Coordinates of C-alpha atoms in Angstrom, one line a residue:
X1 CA 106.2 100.9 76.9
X2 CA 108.6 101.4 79.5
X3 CA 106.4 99.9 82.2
X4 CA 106.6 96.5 80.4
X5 CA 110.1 95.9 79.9
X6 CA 110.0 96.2 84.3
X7 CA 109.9 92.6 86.0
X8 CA 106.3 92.4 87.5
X9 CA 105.6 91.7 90.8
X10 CA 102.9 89.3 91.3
X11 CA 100.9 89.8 94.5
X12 CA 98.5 87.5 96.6
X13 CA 96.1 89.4 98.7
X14 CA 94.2 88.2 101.7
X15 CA 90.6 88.5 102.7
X16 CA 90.3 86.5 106.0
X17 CA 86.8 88.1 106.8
X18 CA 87.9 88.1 110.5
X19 CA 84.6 89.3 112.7
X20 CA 84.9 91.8 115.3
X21 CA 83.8 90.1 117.8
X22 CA 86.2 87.2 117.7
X23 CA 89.1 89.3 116.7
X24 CA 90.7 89.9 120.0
X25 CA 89.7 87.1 121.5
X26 CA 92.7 84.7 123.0
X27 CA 90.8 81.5 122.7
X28 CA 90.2 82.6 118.1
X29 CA 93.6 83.2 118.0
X30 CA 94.9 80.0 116.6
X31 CA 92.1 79.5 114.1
X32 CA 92.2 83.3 113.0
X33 CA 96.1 82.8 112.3
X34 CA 95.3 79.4 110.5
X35 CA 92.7 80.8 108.2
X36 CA 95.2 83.3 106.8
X37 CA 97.9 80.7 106.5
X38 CA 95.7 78.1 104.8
X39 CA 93.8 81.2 102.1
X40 CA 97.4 82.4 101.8
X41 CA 98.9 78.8 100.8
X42 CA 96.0 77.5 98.6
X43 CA 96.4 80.7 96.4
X44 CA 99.9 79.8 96.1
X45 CA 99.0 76.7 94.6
X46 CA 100.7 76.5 91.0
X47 CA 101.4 80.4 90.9
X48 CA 105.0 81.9 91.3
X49 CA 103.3 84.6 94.2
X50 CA 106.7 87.2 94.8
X51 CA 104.5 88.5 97.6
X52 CA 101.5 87.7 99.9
X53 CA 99.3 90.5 102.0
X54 CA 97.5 90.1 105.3
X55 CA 95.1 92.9 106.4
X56 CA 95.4 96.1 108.9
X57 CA 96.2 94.0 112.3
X58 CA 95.6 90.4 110.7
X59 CA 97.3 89.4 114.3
X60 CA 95.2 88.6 116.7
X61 CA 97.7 89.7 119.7
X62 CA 100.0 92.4 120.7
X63 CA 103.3 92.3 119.2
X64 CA 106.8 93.6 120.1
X65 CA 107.6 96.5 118.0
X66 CA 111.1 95.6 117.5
X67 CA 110.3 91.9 116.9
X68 CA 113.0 90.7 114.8
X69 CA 110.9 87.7 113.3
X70 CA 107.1 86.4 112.9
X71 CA 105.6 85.4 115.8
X72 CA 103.7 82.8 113.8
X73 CA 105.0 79.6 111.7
X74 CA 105.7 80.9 108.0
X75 CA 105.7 77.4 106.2
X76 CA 103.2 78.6 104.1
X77 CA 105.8 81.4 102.0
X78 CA 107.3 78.0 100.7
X79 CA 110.4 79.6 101.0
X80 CA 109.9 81.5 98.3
X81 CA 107.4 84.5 98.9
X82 CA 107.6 87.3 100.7
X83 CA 104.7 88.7 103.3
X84 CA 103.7 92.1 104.7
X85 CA 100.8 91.8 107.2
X86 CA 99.3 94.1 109.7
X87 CA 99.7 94.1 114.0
X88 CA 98.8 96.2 117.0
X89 CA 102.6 96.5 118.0
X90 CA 104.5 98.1 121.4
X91 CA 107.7 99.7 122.8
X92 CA 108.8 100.4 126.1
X93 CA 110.1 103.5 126.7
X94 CA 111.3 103.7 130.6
X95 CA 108.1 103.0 132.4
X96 CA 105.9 104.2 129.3
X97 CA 104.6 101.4 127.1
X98 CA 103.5 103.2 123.4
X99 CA 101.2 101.5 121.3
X100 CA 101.1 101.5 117.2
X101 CA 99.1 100.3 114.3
X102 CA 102.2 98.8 112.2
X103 CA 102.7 97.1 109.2
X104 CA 105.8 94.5 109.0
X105 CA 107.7 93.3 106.3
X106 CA 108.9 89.6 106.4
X107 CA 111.7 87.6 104.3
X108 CA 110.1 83.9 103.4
X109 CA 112.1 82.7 106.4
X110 CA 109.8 84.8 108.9
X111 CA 112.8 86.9 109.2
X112 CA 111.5 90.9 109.5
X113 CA 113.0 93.6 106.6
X114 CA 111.8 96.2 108.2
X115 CA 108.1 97.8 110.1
X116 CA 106.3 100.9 109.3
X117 CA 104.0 102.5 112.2
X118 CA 101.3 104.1 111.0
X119 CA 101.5 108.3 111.0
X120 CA 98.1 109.3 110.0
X121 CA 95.5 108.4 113.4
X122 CA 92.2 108.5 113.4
X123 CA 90.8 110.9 115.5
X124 CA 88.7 109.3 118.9
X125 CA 89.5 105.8 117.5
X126 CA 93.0 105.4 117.5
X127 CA 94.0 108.8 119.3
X128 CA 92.1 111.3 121.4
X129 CA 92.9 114.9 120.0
X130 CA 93.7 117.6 122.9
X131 CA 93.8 114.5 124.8
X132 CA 95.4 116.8 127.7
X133 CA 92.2 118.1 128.9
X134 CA 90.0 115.7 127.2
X135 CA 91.5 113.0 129.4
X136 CA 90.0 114.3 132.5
X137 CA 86.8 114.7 131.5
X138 CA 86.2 110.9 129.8
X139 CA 88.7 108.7 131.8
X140 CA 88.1 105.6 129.6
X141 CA 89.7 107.5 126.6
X142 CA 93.4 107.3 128.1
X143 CA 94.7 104.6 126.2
X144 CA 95.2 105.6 122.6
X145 CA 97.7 104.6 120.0
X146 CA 101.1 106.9 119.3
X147 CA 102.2 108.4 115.9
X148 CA 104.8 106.9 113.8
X149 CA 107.3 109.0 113.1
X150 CA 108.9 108.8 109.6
X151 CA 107.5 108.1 106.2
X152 CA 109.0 104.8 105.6
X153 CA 110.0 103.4 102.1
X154 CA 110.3 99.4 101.9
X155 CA 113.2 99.0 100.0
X156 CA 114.7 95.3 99.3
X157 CA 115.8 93.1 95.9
X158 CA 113.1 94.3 93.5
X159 CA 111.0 95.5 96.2
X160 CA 110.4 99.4 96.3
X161 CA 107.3 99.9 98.4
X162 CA 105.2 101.7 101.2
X163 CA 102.0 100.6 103.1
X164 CA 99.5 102.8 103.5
X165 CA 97.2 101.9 106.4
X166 CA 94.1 101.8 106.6
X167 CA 92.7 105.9 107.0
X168 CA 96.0 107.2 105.6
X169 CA 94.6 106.6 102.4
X170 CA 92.8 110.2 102.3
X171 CA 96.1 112.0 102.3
X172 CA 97.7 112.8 99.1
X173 CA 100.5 114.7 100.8
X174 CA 101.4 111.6 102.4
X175 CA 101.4 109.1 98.7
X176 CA 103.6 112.1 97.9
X177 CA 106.1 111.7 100.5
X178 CA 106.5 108.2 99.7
X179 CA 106.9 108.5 95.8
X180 CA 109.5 111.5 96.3
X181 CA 111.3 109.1 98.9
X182 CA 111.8 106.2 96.5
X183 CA 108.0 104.0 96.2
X184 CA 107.3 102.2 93.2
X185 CA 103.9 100.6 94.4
X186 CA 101.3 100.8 97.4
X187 CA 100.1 98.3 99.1
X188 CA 97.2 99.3 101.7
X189 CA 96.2 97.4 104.1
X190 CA 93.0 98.2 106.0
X191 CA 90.0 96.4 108.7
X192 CA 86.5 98.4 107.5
X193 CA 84.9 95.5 109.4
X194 CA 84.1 97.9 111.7
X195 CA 81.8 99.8 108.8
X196 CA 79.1 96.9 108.9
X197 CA 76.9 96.9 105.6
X198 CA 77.2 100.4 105.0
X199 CA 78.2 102.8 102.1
X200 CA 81.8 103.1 104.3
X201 CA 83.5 100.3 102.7
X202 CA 83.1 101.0 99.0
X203 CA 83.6 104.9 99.5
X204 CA 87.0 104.1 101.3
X205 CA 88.0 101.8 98.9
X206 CA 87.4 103.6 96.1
X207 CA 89.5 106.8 97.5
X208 CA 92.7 104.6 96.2
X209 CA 92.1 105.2 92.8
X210 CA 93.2 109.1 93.5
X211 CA 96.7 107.6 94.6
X212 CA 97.1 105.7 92.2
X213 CA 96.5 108.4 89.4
X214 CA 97.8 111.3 90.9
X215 CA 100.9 109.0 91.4
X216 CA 100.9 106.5 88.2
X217 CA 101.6 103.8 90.3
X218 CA 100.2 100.6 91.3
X219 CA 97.7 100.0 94.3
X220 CA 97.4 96.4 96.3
X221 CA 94.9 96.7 98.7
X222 CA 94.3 94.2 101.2
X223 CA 90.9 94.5 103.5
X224 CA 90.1 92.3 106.5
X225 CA 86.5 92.1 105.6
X226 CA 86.8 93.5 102.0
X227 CA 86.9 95.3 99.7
X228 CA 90.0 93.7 98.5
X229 CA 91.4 94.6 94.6
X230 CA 94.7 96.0 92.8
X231 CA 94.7 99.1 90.8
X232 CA 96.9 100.3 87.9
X233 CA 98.6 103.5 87.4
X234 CA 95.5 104.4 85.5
X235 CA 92.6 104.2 87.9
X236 CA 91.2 100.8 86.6
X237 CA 89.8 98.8 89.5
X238 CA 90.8 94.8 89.2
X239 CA 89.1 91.7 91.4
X240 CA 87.2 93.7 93.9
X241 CA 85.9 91.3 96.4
X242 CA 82.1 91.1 98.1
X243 CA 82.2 91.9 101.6
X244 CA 82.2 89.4 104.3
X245 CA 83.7 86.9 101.9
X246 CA 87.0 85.2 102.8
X247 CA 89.0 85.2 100.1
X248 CA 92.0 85.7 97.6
X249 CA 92.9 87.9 95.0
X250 CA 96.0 87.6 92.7
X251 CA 97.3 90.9 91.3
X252 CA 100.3 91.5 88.3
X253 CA 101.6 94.6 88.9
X254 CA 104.7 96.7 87.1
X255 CA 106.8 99.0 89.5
X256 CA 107.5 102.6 88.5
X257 CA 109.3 105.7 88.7
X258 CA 107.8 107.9 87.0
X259 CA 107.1 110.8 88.9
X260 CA 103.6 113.1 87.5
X261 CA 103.2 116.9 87.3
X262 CA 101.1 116.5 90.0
X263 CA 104.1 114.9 92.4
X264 CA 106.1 117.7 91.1
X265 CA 103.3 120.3 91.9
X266 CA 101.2 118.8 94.8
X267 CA 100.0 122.5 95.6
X268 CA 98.8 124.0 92.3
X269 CA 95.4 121.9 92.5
X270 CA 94.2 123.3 95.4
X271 CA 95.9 126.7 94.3
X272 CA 93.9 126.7 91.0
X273 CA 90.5 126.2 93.2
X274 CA 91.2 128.6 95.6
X275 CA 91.7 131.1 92.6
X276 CA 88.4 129.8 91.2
X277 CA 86.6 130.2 93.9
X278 CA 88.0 133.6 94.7
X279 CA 86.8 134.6 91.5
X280 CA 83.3 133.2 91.9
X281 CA 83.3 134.9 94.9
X282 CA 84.1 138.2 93.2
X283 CA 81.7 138.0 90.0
X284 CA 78.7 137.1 92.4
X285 CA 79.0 140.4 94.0
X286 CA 79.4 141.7 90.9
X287 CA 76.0 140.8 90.0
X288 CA 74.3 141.5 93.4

């Protein structure tokens, strides 16, 4: 009952079902920018949308960590909505450029609230683990992306908020961290375009609906490729898209603050199966 009385946020998420192969490519970038500005403004049509979502590095170029607005034209918020998208970002630290998968929060003038780089890498695809002696050995594994280095809670007007990107999503510690620092949604963002037509897609996507639960809050998910949906505090799965569909989804979701036993007690799960299995251990020998 609670829930209700809190204003909803009503959410327009992206599917631009941007390929691979064209992704990076200079001479797609204009049309892959303009396919998520014209999916993102005919969704808008007739709807009061408080917030639009572009995929895990939706742009199709490098982008200055510290930008201070969108790089691309923004007439498509109306003035009215607010965007969080997805970019390969830099900074320049002396002569060392670091790279980072971020995800940017815009004002519906283009203007940026703030950037969150993504903390949780993926091992051999976006970072090279003991990459001090590794290096050597496979040369063409130098460049890598860098950590980010804070949980980071969105917080502006009615918006409480963190992005999860992409991989991050298997963490529960990290969902944690972000409720105990002030989150009252998720929104992940992710590019499984890289999966192909495999089980990959609909086993990540369905790993959301532990966050959600074990949080109560609501989930906006935004895929490149798909899957795209919105979950509720309670695990139900809403719109999910086909893969290799562009599209749209429009989610209604209620912000909270509610904060479970399991927020509270992040450690007794895996506590309570060690004992179990301790015990299983012991009876078995018991027996032999």
């Amino acid at each position: 009952d609670t829930v209700r009385n809190i204003e909803p946020i009503r959410a327009s998420l992206i599917q631009g079902n941007i390929s691979q192969d064209q992704k990076w490519e200079r001479q797609a970038r204009k049309n892959i920018l303009e396919t998520y500005a014209l999916l993102s403004s005919e969704s808008m049509l007739n709807k009061n949308i408080d917030l639009v979502i572009w995929p895990e590095a939706a742009i199709p170029y490098l982008t200055p960590r510290r930008s201070l607005q969108t790089s691309f034209p923004v007439d498509f918020l109306k003035g009215q909505s607010y965007l969080i998208y997805g970019a390969a970002t830099y900074a320049t630290q002396g002569r060392k450029r670091n790279y980072y998968n971020s995800a940017f929060f815009s004002a519906p003038n283009g203007e940026h609230l703030g950037a969150y780089d993504k903390k949780r890498l993926v091992p051999f695809g976006e970072y090279v683990p003991f990459e001090k002696w590794i290096k050597g050995i496979v040369p063409a594994m130098a460049g890598n992306f860098s950590r980010g280095d804070k949980t980071f809670v969105f917080h502006h007007d009615k918006f409480h908020f963190s992005v999860i990107i992409c991989y991050e999503v298997l963490f529960p510690e990290l969902s944690i961290d972000m409720v105990n620092n002030g989150a009252e949604f998720f929104v992940n963002i992710t590019n499984d375009a890289w999966f192909d037509v495999t089980s990959g897609p609909f086993q990540h996507a369905h790993i959301g609906r532990f966050r959600a639960i074990e949080t109560r809050r609501s989930f906006l998910r935004a895929a490149n490729t798909g899957i795209t949906y919105w979950i509720t505090p309670s695990g139900q799965i809403f719109d999910a898209t086909r893969l290799f569909k562009s599209t749209t989804v429009i989610a209604k979701i209620y912000p909270s603050q509610e904060k479970t036993f399991y927020v509270h007690f992040p450690w007794l799960v895996p506590f309570l199966m060690l004992v179990i299995v301790i015990y299983g251990i012991f009876k078995n020998r018991q027996h032999g």
